[in-house]
mmCIF file of C-alpha atoms and ligand atoms in Angstrom:
data_model
loop_
_atom_site.group_PDB
_atom_site.id
_atom_site.type_symbol
_atom_site.label_atom_id
_atom_site.label_comp_id
_atom_site.label_asym_id
_atom_site.label_seq_id
_atom_site.Cartn_x
_atom_site.Cartn_y
_atom_site.Cartn_z
ATOM 1 C CA UNK A 1 -41.997 85.464 -113.968
ATOM 2 C CA UNK A 2 -40.556 83.800 -110.935
ATOM 3 C CA UNK A 3 -40.571 85.622 -107.609
ATOM 4 C CA UNK A 4 -37.376 87.553 -106.896
ATOM 5 C CA UNK A 5 -35.395 87.647 -103.673
ATOM 6 C CA UNK A 6 -36.650 91.203 -103.148
ATOM 7 C CA UNK A 7 -40.193 89.867 -102.719
ATOM 8 C CA UNK A 8 -39.282 87.915 -99.584
ATOM 9 C CA UNK A 9 -38.685 88.920 -95.980
ATOM 10 C CA UNK A 10 -35.216 87.611 -95.109
ATOM 11 C CA UNK A 11 -34.578 89.227 -91.715
ATOM 12 C CA UNK A 12 -33.259 86.697 -89.256
ATOM 13 C CA UNK A 13 -34.078 83.784 -91.574
ATOM 14 C CA UNK A 14 -31.752 80.955 -92.606
ATOM 15 C CA UNK A 15 -31.484 81.773 -96.304
ATOM 16 C CA UNK A 16 -30.054 78.957 -98.436
ATOM 17 C CA UNK A 17 -28.668 80.410 -101.680
ATOM 18 C CA UNK A 18 -27.803 77.952 -104.450
ATOM 19 C CA UNK A 19 -24.948 79.748 -106.220
ATOM 20 C CA UNK A 20 -22.701 78.667 -109.070
ATOM 21 C CA UNK A 21 -19.176 78.647 -107.676
ATOM 22 C CA UNK A 22 -18.045 76.069 -110.211
ATOM 23 C CA UNK A 23 -14.892 78.109 -110.828
ATOM 24 C CA UNK A 24 -11.450 77.009 -112.017
ATOM 25 C CA UNK A 25 -9.232 76.234 -109.024
ATOM 26 C CA UNK A 26 -5.554 75.287 -109.384
ATOM 27 C CA UNK A 27 -3.379 74.250 -106.430
ATOM 28 C CA UNK A 28 -5.952 75.692 -104.055
ATOM 29 C CA UNK A 29 -6.146 79.072 -105.810
ATOM 30 C CA UNK A 30 -9.190 80.492 -107.614
ATOM 31 C CA UNK A 31 -8.120 81.265 -111.205
ATOM 32 C CA UNK A 32 -11.204 83.063 -112.500
ATOM 33 C CA UNK A 33 -13.652 84.792 -110.188
ATOM 34 C CA UNK A 34 -16.317 85.798 -112.739
ATOM 35 C CA UNK A 35 -18.966 83.523 -111.238
ATOM 36 C CA UNK A 36 -18.140 84.623 -107.703
ATOM 37 C CA UNK A 37 -18.350 88.297 -108.633
ATOM 38 C CA UNK A 38 -21.675 87.690 -110.354
ATOM 39 C CA UNK A 39 -23.166 86.056 -107.259
ATOM 40 C CA UNK A 40 -22.110 88.875 -104.926
ATOM 41 C CA UNK A 41 -25.102 91.120 -105.606
ATOM 42 C CA UNK A 42 -27.527 88.536 -104.233
ATOM 43 C CA UNK A 43 -25.257 87.582 -101.342
ATOM 44 C CA UNK A 44 -24.735 91.210 -100.310
ATOM 45 C CA UNK A 45 -28.433 91.909 -100.544
ATOM 46 C CA UNK A 46 -29.344 88.945 -98.327
ATOM 47 C CA UNK A 47 -26.647 89.913 -95.856
ATOM 48 C CA UNK A 48 -27.859 93.523 -95.832
ATOM 49 C CA UNK A 49 -31.380 92.347 -95.076
ATOM 50 C CA UNK A 50 -30.111 90.599 -91.952
ATOM 51 C CA UNK A 51 -30.361 87.042 -93.256
ATOM 52 C CA UNK A 52 -28.231 84.152 -92.054
ATOM 53 C CA UNK A 53 -26.741 83.407 -95.455
ATOM 54 C CA UNK A 54 -25.980 79.780 -96.324
ATOM 55 C CA UNK A 55 -24.217 79.411 -99.662
ATOM 56 C CA UNK A 56 -24.110 76.087 -101.526
ATOM 57 C CA UNK A 57 -22.630 75.088 -104.876
ATOM 58 C CA UNK A 58 -21.115 72.266 -106.836
ATOM 59 C CA UNK A 59 -17.514 72.330 -108.077
ATOM 60 C CA UNK A 60 -16.385 70.006 -110.858
ATOM 61 C CA UNK A 61 -17.407 66.375 -110.978
ATOM 62 C CA UNK A 62 -16.374 64.535 -107.803
ATOM 63 C CA UNK A 63 -18.919 61.839 -108.789
ATOM 64 C CA UNK A 64 -20.717 61.597 -105.461
ATOM 65 C CA UNK A 65 -17.556 61.128 -103.386
ATOM 66 C CA UNK A 66 -15.654 63.316 -100.964
ATOM 67 C CA UNK A 67 -12.535 64.327 -102.846
ATOM 68 C CA UNK A 68 -10.271 67.156 -101.647
ATOM 69 C CA UNK A 69 -9.435 68.004 -105.282
ATOM 70 C CA UNK A 70 -12.948 69.440 -105.522
ATOM 71 C CA UNK A 71 -13.242 71.235 -102.212
ATOM 72 C CA UNK A 72 -14.893 74.663 -102.076
ATOM 73 C CA UNK A 73 -12.569 75.771 -99.267
ATOM 74 C CA UNK A 74 -10.424 77.926 -101.652
ATOM 75 C CA UNK A 75 -13.581 79.737 -102.729
ATOM 76 C CA UNK A 76 -14.477 80.581 -99.108
ATOM 77 C CA UNK A 77 -10.948 81.886 -98.606
ATOM 78 C CA UNK A 78 -11.130 83.913 -101.825
ATOM 79 C CA UNK A 79 -14.420 85.571 -100.816
ATOM 80 C CA UNK A 80 -13.080 86.282 -97.342
ATOM 81 C CA UNK A 81 -9.898 87.835 -98.734
ATOM 82 C CA UNK A 82 -11.650 89.856 -101.416
ATOM 83 C CA UNK A 83 -15.210 90.613 -100.380
ATOM 84 C CA UNK A 84 -16.510 89.637 -96.937
ATOM 85 C CA UNK A 85 -15.861 87.115 -94.154
ATOM 86 C CA UNK A 86 -17.247 83.703 -95.019
ATOM 87 C CA UNK A 87 -17.047 80.669 -92.750
ATOM 88 C CA UNK A 88 -16.389 77.420 -94.584
ATOM 89 C CA UNK A 89 -18.306 74.334 -93.391
ATOM 90 C CA UNK A 90 -16.667 71.012 -94.171
ATOM 91 C CA UNK A 91 -19.882 69.288 -95.225
ATOM 92 C CA UNK A 92 -23.109 70.308 -96.875
ATOM 93 C CA UNK A 93 -25.488 68.266 -94.675
ATOM 94 C CA UNK A 94 -25.683 66.904 -91.132
ATOM 95 C CA UNK A 95 -24.250 67.985 -87.798
ATOM 96 C CA UNK A 96 -21.393 70.205 -89.100
ATOM 97 C CA UNK A 97 -23.948 72.365 -90.917
ATOM 98 C CA UNK A 98 -26.475 72.379 -88.073
ATOM 99 C CA UNK A 99 -23.716 73.422 -85.633
ATOM 100 C CA UNK A 100 -22.422 76.183 -87.903
ATOM 101 C CA UNK A 101 -25.924 77.525 -88.526
ATOM 102 C CA UNK A 102 -26.721 77.503 -84.802
ATOM 103 C CA UNK A 103 -23.741 79.784 -84.202
ATOM 104 C CA UNK A 104 -24.699 82.294 -86.903
ATOM 105 C CA UNK A 105 -25.770 85.850 -86.213
ATOM 106 C CA UNK A 106 -27.974 87.815 -88.613
ATOM 107 C CA UNK A 107 -25.826 88.958 -91.535
ATOM 108 C CA UNK A 108 -23.307 86.109 -91.202
ATOM 109 C CA UNK A 109 -22.340 84.122 -94.290
ATOM 110 C CA UNK A 110 -21.270 80.474 -94.495
ATOM 111 C CA UNK A 111 -20.277 78.378 -97.494
ATOM 112 C CA UNK A 112 -21.062 74.653 -97.461
ATOM 113 C CA UNK A 113 -18.772 71.994 -98.927
ATOM 114 C CA UNK A 114 -19.333 70.746 -102.506
ATOM 115 C CA UNK A 115 -22.895 69.479 -103.017
ATOM 116 C CA UNK A 116 -21.656 66.854 -105.462
ATOM 117 C CA UNK A 117 -19.737 65.042 -102.723
ATOM 118 C CA UNK A 118 -23.076 63.226 -102.406
ATOM 119 C CA UNK A 119 -24.685 61.124 -105.149
ATOM 120 C CA UNK A 120 -28.071 62.358 -103.897
ATOM 121 C CA UNK A 121 -27.410 65.822 -105.337
ATOM 122 C CA UNK A 122 -27.561 64.914 -109.024
ATOM 123 C CA UNK A 123 -30.128 62.155 -108.362
ATOM 124 C CA UNK A 124 -32.431 64.602 -106.559
ATOM 125 C CA UNK A 125 -32.651 61.959 -103.831
ATOM 126 C CA UNK A 126 -35.480 62.838 -101.377
ATOM 127 C CA UNK A 127 -33.385 61.941 -98.334
ATOM 128 C CA UNK A 128 -30.563 64.222 -99.471
ATOM 129 C CA UNK A 129 -33.056 66.978 -100.235
ATOM 130 C CA UNK A 130 -34.467 66.667 -96.703
ATOM 131 C CA UNK A 131 -30.976 66.794 -95.214
ATOM 132 C CA UNK A 132 -30.155 69.968 -97.152
ATOM 133 C CA UNK A 133 -33.492 71.598 -96.375
ATOM 134 C CA UNK A 134 -33.145 70.824 -92.647
ATOM 135 C CA UNK A 135 -30.897 73.863 -92.315
ATOM 136 C CA UNK A 136 -32.859 76.276 -94.499
ATOM 137 C CA UNK A 137 -35.910 78.470 -93.983
ATOM 138 C CA UNK A 138 -35.834 80.327 -97.318
ATOM 139 C CA UNK A 139 -34.567 79.002 -100.655
ATOM 140 C CA UNK A 140 -32.970 81.230 -103.301
ATOM 141 C CA UNK A 141 -31.750 79.944 -106.670
ATOM 142 C CA UNK A 142 -29.060 82.125 -108.201
ATOM 143 C CA UNK A 143 -27.321 79.399 -110.247
ATOM 144 C CA UNK A 144 -28.775 79.854 -113.723
ATOM 145 C CA UNK A 145 -26.203 77.484 -115.281
ATOM 146 C CA UNK A 146 -27.775 74.548 -113.433
ATOM 147 C CA UNK A 147 -31.449 75.560 -113.688
ATOM 148 C CA UNK A 148 -31.996 73.078 -116.501
ATOM 149 C CA UNK A 149 -31.077 70.232 -114.159
ATOM 150 C CA UNK A 150 -33.499 68.670 -111.682
ATOM 151 C CA UNK A 151 -30.949 68.250 -108.927
ATOM 152 C CA UNK A 152 -31.549 68.252 -105.159
ATOM 153 C CA UNK A 153 -30.223 71.799 -104.704
ATOM 154 C CA UNK A 154 -31.801 73.208 -107.873
ATOM 155 C CA UNK A 155 -35.176 71.479 -107.838
ATOM 156 C CA UNK A 156 -35.863 69.195 -104.881
ATOM 157 C CA UNK A 157 -35.278 71.911 -102.295
ATOM 158 C CA UNK A 158 -37.545 74.309 -104.097
ATOM 159 C CA UNK A 159 -40.270 71.647 -104.062
ATOM 160 C CA UNK A 160 -39.936 71.315 -100.301
ATOM 161 C CA UNK A 161 -39.449 74.900 -99.134
ATOM 162 C CA UNK A 162 -42.356 77.298 -99.277
ATOM 163 C CA UNK A 163 -40.504 80.641 -99.200
ATOM 164 C CA UNK A 164 -38.425 80.643 -102.383
ATOM 165 C CA UNK A 165 -37.344 82.965 -105.144
ATOM 166 C CA UNK A 166 -34.800 83.703 -107.824
ATOM 167 C CA UNK A 167 -31.631 85.632 -106.986
ATOM 168 C CA UNK A 168 -30.707 88.744 -108.974
ATOM 169 C CA UNK A 169 -28.539 86.816 -111.446
ATOM 170 C CA UNK A 170 -31.265 84.335 -112.326
ATOM 171 C CA UNK A 171 -33.788 87.184 -112.476
ATOM 172 C CA UNK A 172 -31.618 88.998 -115.045
ATOM 173 C CA UNK A 173 -31.224 85.848 -117.148
ATOM 174 C CA UNK A 174 -35.014 85.300 -117.107
ATOM 175 C CA UNK A 175 -35.615 88.904 -118.156
ATOM 176 C CA UNK A 176 -33.299 88.752 -121.171
ATOM 177 C CA UNK A 177 -34.276 85.287 -122.401
ATOM 178 C CA UNK A 178 -38.017 85.878 -121.848
ATOM 179 C CA UNK A 179 -37.788 89.042 -123.901
ATOM 180 C CA UNK A 180 -35.871 87.151 -126.582
ATOM 181 C CA UNK A 181 -38.459 84.419 -126.918
ATOM 182 C CA UNK A 182 -41.605 86.477 -126.334
ATOM 183 C CA UNK A 183 -41.087 89.878 -127.792
ATOM 184 C CA UNK A 184 -37.729 90.439 -129.526
ATOM 185 C CA UNK A 185 -37.142 93.755 -131.315
ATOM 186 C CA UNK A 186 -36.930 92.927 -135.042
ATOM 187 C CA UNK A 187 -35.090 92.020 -137.118
ATOM 188 C CA UNK A 188 -33.842 89.263 -134.808
ATOM 189 C CA UNK A 189 -30.593 87.623 -135.954
ATOM 190 C CA UNK A 190 -29.350 84.425 -134.325
ATOM 191 C CA UNK A 191 -25.774 83.257 -134.814
ATOM 192 C CA UNK A 192 -25.302 79.550 -134.202
ATOM 193 C CA UNK A 193 -21.933 77.876 -134.380
ATOM 194 C CA UNK A 194 -19.954 75.122 -132.759
ATOM 195 C CA UNK A 195 -19.195 71.551 -133.487
ATOM 196 C CA UNK A 196 -22.392 69.691 -134.174
ATOM 197 C CA UNK A 197 -25.801 70.228 -135.733
ATOM 198 C CA UNK A 198 -27.058 67.323 -133.617
ATOM 199 C CA UNK A 199 -26.291 69.194 -130.381
ATOM 200 C CA UNK A 200 -28.249 72.234 -131.432
ATOM 201 C CA UNK A 201 -31.212 70.902 -133.431
ATOM 202 C CA UNK A 202 -33.668 71.732 -130.655
ATOM 203 C CA UNK A 203 -32.563 75.329 -130.372
ATOM 204 C CA UNK A 204 -32.294 75.793 -134.156
ATOM 205 C CA UNK A 205 -35.864 74.563 -134.559
ATOM 206 C CA UNK A 206 -37.043 76.978 -131.877
ATOM 207 C CA UNK A 207 -35.085 79.798 -133.510
ATOM 208 C CA UNK A 208 -36.886 79.084 -136.779
ATOM 209 C CA UNK A 209 -40.045 80.153 -134.920
ATOM 210 C CA UNK A 210 -38.441 83.215 -133.352
ATOM 211 C CA UNK A 211 -35.689 84.715 -135.471
ATOM 212 C CA UNK A 212 -35.675 86.469 -138.835
ATOM 213 C CA UNK A 213 -32.166 85.440 -139.867
ATOM 214 C CA UNK A 214 -30.010 82.534 -138.743
ATOM 215 C CA UNK A 215 -26.257 82.777 -139.341
ATOM 216 C CA UNK A 216 -24.532 79.392 -139.296
ATOM 217 C CA UNK A 217 -20.846 78.958 -138.534
ATOM 218 C CA UNK A 218 -18.435 76.432 -137.034
ATOM 219 C CA UNK A 219 -18.232 72.819 -138.103
ATOM 220 C CA UNK A 220 -22.015 72.530 -138.276
ATOM 221 C CA UNK A 221 -22.017 74.780 -141.353
ATOM 222 C CA UNK A 222 -20.441 71.973 -143.415
ATOM 223 C CA UNK A 223 -23.414 69.653 -142.955
ATOM 224 C CA UNK A 224 -25.643 72.503 -144.246
ATOM 225 C CA UNK A 225 -23.285 73.157 -147.184
ATOM 226 C CA UNK A 226 -23.093 69.475 -148.054
ATOM 227 C CA UNK A 227 -26.880 69.285 -148.077
ATOM 228 C CA UNK A 228 -26.899 72.181 -150.557
ATOM 229 C CA UNK A 229 -24.596 70.214 -152.871
ATOM 230 C CA UNK A 230 -21.328 72.015 -152.085
ATOM 231 C CA UNK A 231 -18.130 70.038 -151.812
ATOM 232 C CA UNK A 232 -16.880 69.931 -148.204
ATOM 233 C CA UNK A 233 -13.608 67.944 -148.506
ATOM 234 C CA UNK A 234 -12.700 66.318 -145.212
ATOM 235 C CA UNK A 235 -14.577 68.856 -143.059
ATOM 236 C CA UNK A 236 -16.478 67.615 -140.041
ATOM 237 C CA UNK A 237 -19.894 66.572 -141.405
ATOM 238 C CA UNK A 238 -22.734 64.692 -139.737
ATOM 239 C CA UNK A 239 -24.210 62.649 -142.568
ATOM 240 C CA UNK A 240 -26.937 61.330 -140.297
ATOM 241 C CA UNK A 241 -28.159 64.935 -139.857
ATOM 242 C CA UNK A 242 -28.643 65.702 -143.542
ATOM 243 C CA UNK A 243 -32.345 64.856 -143.278
ATOM 244 C CA UNK A 244 -32.613 67.207 -140.273
ATOM 245 C CA UNK A 245 -30.993 69.959 -142.300
ATOM 246 C CA UNK A 246 -33.501 69.313 -145.088
ATOM 247 C CA UNK A 247 -36.289 69.757 -142.544
ATOM 248 C CA UNK A 248 -34.663 72.960 -141.238
ATOM 249 C CA UNK A 249 -34.552 74.443 -144.751
ATOM 250 C CA UNK A 250 -38.197 73.460 -145.345
ATOM 251 C CA UNK A 251 -39.362 75.160 -142.131
ATOM 252 C CA UNK A 252 -37.180 78.202 -142.877
ATOM 253 C CA UNK A 253 -38.812 78.559 -146.299
ATOM 254 C CA UNK A 254 -42.299 78.313 -144.823
ATOM 255 C CA UNK A 255 -41.511 80.803 -142.045
ATOM 256 C CA UNK A 256 -39.490 83.070 -144.342
ATOM 257 C CA UNK A 257 -36.418 82.800 -142.125
ATOM 258 C CA UNK A 258 -33.162 83.439 -143.966
ATOM 259 C CA UNK A 259 -30.428 80.873 -143.292
ATOM 260 C CA UNK A 260 -26.989 82.357 -143.992
ATOM 261 C CA UNK A 261 -24.092 80.011 -144.687
ATOM 262 C CA UNK A 262 -20.364 80.598 -145.202
ATOM 263 C CA UNK A 263 -19.314 81.688 -148.691
ATOM 264 C CA UNK A 264 -15.578 81.327 -148.021
ATOM 265 C CA UNK A 265 -13.413 79.530 -145.484
ATOM 266 C CA UNK A 266 -10.047 79.096 -143.851
ATOM 267 C CA UNK A 267 -9.043 75.529 -144.613
ATOM 268 C CA UNK A 268 -6.200 73.131 -143.974
ATOM 269 C CA UNK A 269 -5.054 69.714 -145.171
ATOM 270 C CA UNK A 270 -5.051 68.439 -141.614
ATOM 271 C CA UNK A 271 -6.741 69.462 -138.375
ATOM 272 C CA UNK A 272 -5.200 72.810 -137.440
ATOM 273 C CA UNK A 273 -2.334 72.369 -139.893
ATOM 274 C CA UNK A 274 -1.028 75.169 -142.138
ATOM 275 C CA UNK A 275 -4.002 77.475 -142.874
ATOM 276 C CA UNK A 276 -5.002 78.323 -146.417
ATOM 277 C CA UNK A 277 -7.695 80.631 -147.805
ATOM 278 C CA UNK A 278 -10.594 79.096 -149.717
ATOM 279 C CA UNK A 279 -12.296 81.905 -151.603
ATOM 280 C CA UNK A 280 -15.588 80.158 -152.388
ATOM 281 C CA UNK A 281 -18.188 77.988 -150.642
ATOM 282 C CA UNK A 282 -16.786 74.742 -152.126
ATOM 283 C CA UNK A 283 -13.922 73.152 -150.221
ATOM 284 C CA UNK A 284 -11.354 71.255 -152.310
ATOM 285 C CA UNK A 285 -10.772 67.508 -151.894
ATOM 286 C CA UNK A 286 -8.442 66.603 -149.056
ATOM 287 C CA UNK A 287 -9.009 69.884 -147.166
ATOM 288 C CA UNK A 288 -11.168 70.696 -144.177
ATOM 289 C CA UNK A 289 -12.900 73.933 -143.196
ATOM 290 C CA UNK A 290 -11.744 75.251 -139.839
ATOM 291 C CA UNK A 291 -13.037 78.837 -139.807
ATOM 292 C CA UNK A 292 -15.363 81.089 -141.779
ATOM 293 C CA UNK A 293 -13.480 83.238 -144.315
ATOM 294 C CA UNK A 294 -13.235 87.066 -144.346
ATOM 295 C CA UNK A 295 -15.978 87.524 -146.975
ATOM 296 C CA UNK A 296 -18.374 85.512 -144.830
ATOM 297 C CA UNK A 297 -17.457 87.443 -141.682
ATOM 298 C CA UNK A 298 -18.013 90.756 -143.522
ATOM 299 C CA UNK A 299 -21.350 89.577 -144.922
ATOM 300 C CA UNK A 300 -22.544 88.298 -141.533
ATOM 301 C CA UNK A 301 -21.483 91.539 -139.825
ATOM 302 C CA UNK A 302 -23.170 93.660 -142.493
ATOM 303 C CA UNK A 303 -26.444 91.738 -142.032
ATOM 304 C CA UNK A 304 -26.140 91.697 -138.229
ATOM 305 C CA UNK A 305 -25.810 95.466 -138.181
ATOM 306 C CA UNK A 306 -29.446 95.676 -139.390
ATOM 307 C CA UNK A 307 -30.633 93.546 -136.471
ATOM 308 C CA UNK A 308 -32.265 95.009 -133.395
ATOM 309 C CA UNK A 309 -31.835 91.777 -131.462
ATOM 310 C CA UNK A 310 -28.841 89.460 -131.761
ATOM 311 C CA UNK A 311 -28.288 86.132 -130.067
ATOM 312 C CA UNK A 312 -24.931 84.342 -130.315
ATOM 313 C CA UNK A 313 -24.123 80.777 -129.313
ATOM 314 C CA UNK A 314 -21.138 78.838 -130.602
ATOM 315 C CA UNK A 315 -17.825 79.737 -132.261
ATOM 316 C CA UNK A 316 -17.401 80.252 -136.004
ATOM 317 C CA UNK A 317 -14.323 78.044 -136.175
ATOM 318 C CA UNK A 318 -11.648 76.315 -134.145
ATOM 319 C CA UNK A 319 -11.056 79.572 -132.304
ATOM 320 C CA UNK A 320 -8.868 77.934 -129.648
ATOM 321 C CA UNK A 321 -6.142 78.022 -132.341
ATOM 322 C CA UNK A 322 -5.264 81.631 -133.253
ATOM 323 C CA UNK A 323 -4.885 80.670 -136.918
ATOM 324 C CA UNK A 324 -8.564 79.753 -137.013
ATOM 325 C CA UNK A 325 -9.897 82.397 -134.643
ATOM 326 C CA UNK A 326 -10.447 85.352 -136.971
ATOM 327 C CA UNK A 327 -14.051 84.531 -137.834
ATOM 328 C CA UNK A 328 -15.076 84.152 -134.202
ATOM 329 C CA UNK A 329 -13.231 87.284 -133.065
ATOM 330 C CA UNK A 330 -14.542 89.379 -135.970
ATOM 331 C CA UNK A 331 -18.077 88.491 -134.922
ATOM 332 C CA UNK A 332 -17.247 89.158 -131.254
ATOM 333 C CA UNK A 333 -15.843 92.613 -132.061
ATOM 334 C CA UNK A 334 -18.790 93.451 -134.299
ATOM 335 C CA UNK A 335 -21.243 92.495 -131.559
ATOM 336 C CA UNK A 336 -19.346 94.736 -129.177
ATOM 337 C CA UNK A 337 -20.249 97.688 -131.400
ATOM 338 C CA UNK A 338 -23.714 96.530 -132.464
ATOM 339 C CA UNK A 339 -26.638 98.844 -131.769
ATOM 340 C CA UNK A 340 -29.258 96.172 -131.209
ATOM 341 C CA UNK A 341 -29.694 94.220 -127.979
ATOM 342 C CA UNK A 342 -26.972 91.552 -127.904
ATOM 343 C CA UNK A 343 -27.249 88.369 -125.863
ATOM 344 C CA UNK A 344 -24.324 85.958 -125.779
ATOM 345 C CA UNK A 345 -24.534 82.447 -124.314
ATOM 346 C CA UNK A 346 -22.311 79.359 -124.288
ATOM 347 C CA UNK A 347 -18.807 79.024 -122.864
ATOM 348 C CA UNK A 348 -16.904 79.531 -126.148
ATOM 349 C CA UNK A 349 -18.811 82.602 -127.330
ATOM 350 C CA UNK A 350 -18.583 84.117 -123.847
ATOM 351 C CA UNK A 351 -14.830 83.443 -123.831
ATOM 352 C CA UNK A 352 -14.559 85.073 -127.279
ATOM 353 C CA UNK A 353 -16.289 88.319 -126.245
ATOM 354 C CA UNK A 354 -14.137 88.422 -123.114
ATOM 355 C CA UNK A 355 -10.922 87.842 -125.051
ATOM 356 C CA UNK A 356 -11.956 90.386 -127.668
ATOM 357 C CA UNK A 357 -12.314 92.892 -124.808
ATOM 358 C CA UNK A 358 -15.903 93.799 -125.700
ATOM 359 C CA UNK A 359 -17.817 92.163 -122.848
ATOM 360 C CA UNK A 360 -18.628 95.538 -121.282
ATOM 361 C CA UNK A 361 -20.651 96.621 -124.302
ATOM 362 C CA UNK A 362 -22.620 93.371 -124.636
ATOM 363 C CA UNK A 363 -26.124 93.743 -123.174
ATOM 364 C CA UNK A 364 -26.273 90.309 -121.618
ATOM 365 C CA UNK A 365 -23.644 87.619 -121.236
ATOM 366 C CA UNK A 366 -25.384 84.499 -120.024
ATOM 367 C CA UNK A 367 -23.867 82.480 -117.206
ATOM 368 C CA UNK A 368 -25.390 79.279 -118.559
ATOM 369 C CA UNK A 369 -24.571 77.751 -121.937
ATOM 370 C CA UNK A 370 -26.765 74.635 -121.831
ATOM 371 C CA UNK A 371 -29.360 76.372 -119.650
ATOM 372 C CA UNK A 372 -29.728 79.283 -122.051
ATOM 373 C CA UNK A 373 -30.220 76.953 -125.024
ATOM 374 C CA UNK A 374 -32.852 74.968 -123.138
ATOM 375 C CA UNK A 375 -34.582 78.171 -122.070
ATOM 376 C CA UNK A 376 -34.890 79.184 -125.731
ATOM 377 C CA UNK A 377 -36.007 75.695 -126.737
ATOM 378 C CA UNK A 378 -38.582 75.094 -123.994
ATOM 379 C CA UNK A 379 -39.533 78.632 -122.951
ATOM 380 C CA UNK A 380 -38.420 78.113 -119.330
ATOM 381 C CA UNK A 381 -36.382 75.768 -117.123
ATOM 382 C CA UNK A 382 -37.359 73.296 -114.388
ATOM 383 C CA UNK A 383 -35.311 75.114 -111.727
ATOM 384 C CA UNK A 384 -37.145 78.357 -112.549
ATOM 385 C CA UNK A 385 -40.665 76.961 -112.944
ATOM 386 C CA UNK A 386 -40.490 75.286 -109.560
ATOM 387 C CA UNK A 387 -39.901 78.647 -107.871
ATOM 388 C CA UNK A 388 -43.469 79.590 -108.755
ATOM 389 C CA UNK A 389 -45.061 76.411 -107.437
ATOM 390 C CA UNK A 390 -46.269 76.114 -103.869
HETATM 391 P P1 LIG B 401 -19.894 73.543 -129.232
HETATM 392 O O1 LIG B 401 -19.477 73.040 -127.889
HETATM 393 O O2 LIG B 401 -20.844 72.673 -129.952
HETATM 394 O O3 LIG B 401 -20.333 74.977 -129.202
HETATM 395 O O4 LIG B 401 -18.573 73.495 -130.131
HETATM 396 C C1 LIG B 401 -17.434 74.201 -129.856
HETATM 397 C C2 LIG B 401 -16.272 73.548 -130.506
HETATM 398 O O5 LIG B 401 -16.460 73.485 -131.900
HETATM 399 C C3 LIG B 401 -14.986 74.310 -130.313
HETATM 400 O O6 LIG B 401 -14.132 73.557 -129.523
HETATM 401 C C4 LIG B 401 -14.426 74.513 -131.701
HETATM 402 O O7 LIG B 401 -13.049 74.271 -131.800
HETATM 403 C C5 LIG B 401 -15.202 73.470 -132.514
HETATM 404 N N1 LIG B 401 -15.273 73.842 -133.924
HETATM 405 C C6 LIG B 401 -15.719 75.016 -134.428
HETATM 406 N N2 LIG B 401 -15.578 75.030 -135.762
HETATM 407 C C7 LIG B 401 -15.030 73.847 -136.115
HETATM 408 C C8 LIG B 401 -14.638 73.276 -137.350
HETATM 409 N N3 LIG B 401 -14.810 73.956 -138.501
HETATM 410 N N4 LIG B 401 -14.103 72.038 -137.338
HETATM 411 C C9 LIG B 401 -13.940 71.378 -136.185
HETATM 412 N N5 LIG B 401 -14.299 71.860 -134.979
HETATM 413 C C10 LIG B 401 -14.840 73.112 -134.935
#
């Protein structure tokens, strides 16, 4: 377990906090403040301890170039208007940062400009790391969503700085995912959906070692159904993954993990055309599956209600279109009322529980889709492991 911010003395120190302020900004206005709100606990704590708080984040993909479309200035303004005064610094390295830090009093907060204005950030370039670290005495990582990346601000800095720890957000993510992979209350049901089997093979294989039941939805279900000999019409299928699915079934049999597949669907003749019910597992010629059907949703929910631990990653259908969203929202609502510990990760599933209005009753909503999958697959993440190394 990585050290937490509470384990460090922050008084009077220059505390560099890597946060995730990669928020949607339109015409200079922050459109969703979830990530900002989530980072506030750590920021307030550091401020309360009398630290000089230096916040740093990426925003979008400016591809290593200074581009005003990706400035973090609106985020500094948003925090100042809503939470606390924050001084925005128009660079993340060099003299502007050194000058701003020199003027700080204990308890002051500054936000640096987008880290990805420099190519060195994603390349973990040693010179860029040194330039970032020049203005920091203590390093805190509170950006779980980027902990699977070995970037300058998520990895290189932690290699260089001795006093380092996880922020409260990262600590909470570690607690939930460690529990999930080390000691889950059983039965443990994992719901995996989304577009492709190939994107989630690693995590599915890990779940075969961890879970008791795996519920498959989304387009990836059709590759499983095809392997079983069902007709799938024109549904999205990855033929080159059929051998992987064969391997998944073989491991599941050996480990006595149940793999649940859709028994009915919502289909259409064209992508998101007029929806039509398909009452059995076989999809007719010329039609594609775009959502799990009501029988499947009921069966999944019934089985999930037995589970003491539930993990959800990936939608059950093309939920962006309301005509194909019922499966995903039925699962979201059921998880909202589930008695077991529920952990939801991945942008689409998180959006679904938010839209279904049940996020308050979900035990843990992960802030990192890719990061949470890699945590399950590998048991930890580079940006977390490095916090324990001296
Ligand atoms: P992922 O990023 O792998 O979790 O996939 C999410 C995407 O999968 C969403 O944009 C969904 O619209 C899409 N998706 C889910 N079910 C289907 C389906 N049956 N056919 C095509 N796309 C789907």
